Amino acid sequence: LVAARIKNFELRKNDRDYHVNDTLVLCEWNADGGYFTGNEISRKIKYLLEDVPEFGLKEGYCIMGW
């Protein structure tokens, strides 16, 4: 869905101190076989939402858009 530009956001733990203009490299994971396929796609972060627990976003997590 990311490659088809249908999904343009990601919800994840902000354990890498993400910022706007960072490049996120998403690596495809084969859940059945338990390995990375080697397929990757990069997206530049244009929007970052964090630290808003009143909207249900847990502390330490962020939503990033590209």
CSV table of C-alpha atoms in Angstrom, one decimal:
chain,number,residue,atom,x,y,z
A,1,LEU,CA,0.0,0.0,0.0
A,2,VAL,CA,2.9,2.4,0.6
A,3,ALA,CA,4.4,1.6,-2.8
A,4,ALA,CA,1.0,2.2,-4.4
A,5,ARG,CA,0.8,5.5,-2.5
A,6,ILE,CA,-2.4,4.5,-0.9
A,7,LYS,CA,-1.0,4.4,2.7
A,8,ASN,CA,0.8,7.7,3.3
A,9,PHE,CA,1.4,7.5,7.1
A,10,GLU,CA,3.0,5.3,9.7
A,11,LEU,CA,2.2,4.9,13.4
A,12,ARG,CA,5.2,3.7,15.4
A,13,LYS,CA,7.2,4.0,18.6
A,14,ASN,CA,9.4,7.1,18.3
A,15,ASP,CA,12.5,5.3,19.6
A,16,ARG,CA,14.8,7.0,16.9
A,17,ASP,CA,13.8,10.6,17.6
A,18,TYR,CA,12.2,11.1,14.2
A,19,HIS,CA,11.9,14.6,12.7
A,20,VAL,CA,10.3,16.3,9.7
A,21,ASN,CA,12.6,15.9,6.6
A,22,ASP,CA,14.0,12.6,7.9
A,23,THR,CA,14.0,9.8,5.4
A,24,LEU,CA,12.2,6.6,6.6
A,25,VAL,CA,13.4,3.4,4.9
A,26,LEU,CA,10.7,0.7,5.1
A,27,CYS,CA,11.9,-2.9,4.6
A,28,GLU,CA,9.5,-5.6,3.6
A,29,TRP,CA,9.2,-8.5,6.1
A,30,ASN,CA,7.9,-12.0,5.2
A,31,ALA,CA,5.9,-13.0,8.3
A,32,ASP,CA,5.4,-16.6,7.1
A,33,GLY,CA,9.1,-17.2,6.6
A,34,GLY,CA,10.4,-14.8,9.2
A,35,TYR,CA,12.9,-12.9,7.0
A,36,PHE,CA,13.4,-9.6,5.2
A,37,THR,CA,12.7,-9.9,1.5
A,38,GLY,CA,15.2,-7.3,0.4
A,39,ASN,CA,12.5,-5.0,-0.9
A,40,GLU,CA,12.7,-1.5,0.5
A,41,ILE,CA,10.9,1.8,-0.1
A,42,SER,CA,12.0,5.2,1.2
A,43,ARG,CA,9.7,8.1,2.2
A,44,LYS,CA,10.6,11.6,3.4
A,45,ILE,CA,8.7,12.6,6.6
A,46,LYS,CA,6.6,15.7,5.9
A,47,TYR,CA,4.4,15.7,9.0
A,48,LEU,CA,5.0,14.4,12.6
A,49,LEU,CA,2.4,14.1,15.3
A,50,GLU,CA,3.5,13.3,18.8
A,51,ASP,CA,2.9,14.0,22.5
A,52,VAL,CA,-0.9,14.3,22.2
A,53,PRO,CA,-2.2,11.7,24.7
A,54,GLU,CA,-5.6,13.5,24.8
A,55,PHE,CA,-6.1,12.2,21.2
A,56,GLY,CA,-5.2,8.6,22.2
A,57,LEU,CA,-1.6,8.7,21.0
A,58,LYS,CA,0.4,6.9,23.7
A,59,GLU,CA,3.5,8.5,25.2
A,60,GLY,CA,6.6,7.7,23.2
A,61,TYR,CA,4.6,7.0,19.9
A,62,CYS,CA,4.2,9.2,16.8
A,63,ILE,CA,2.3,9.3,13.6
A,64,MET,CA,4.3,10.4,10.6
A,65,GLY,CA,3.0,11.3,7.2
A,66,TRP,CA,4.7,11.6,3.8
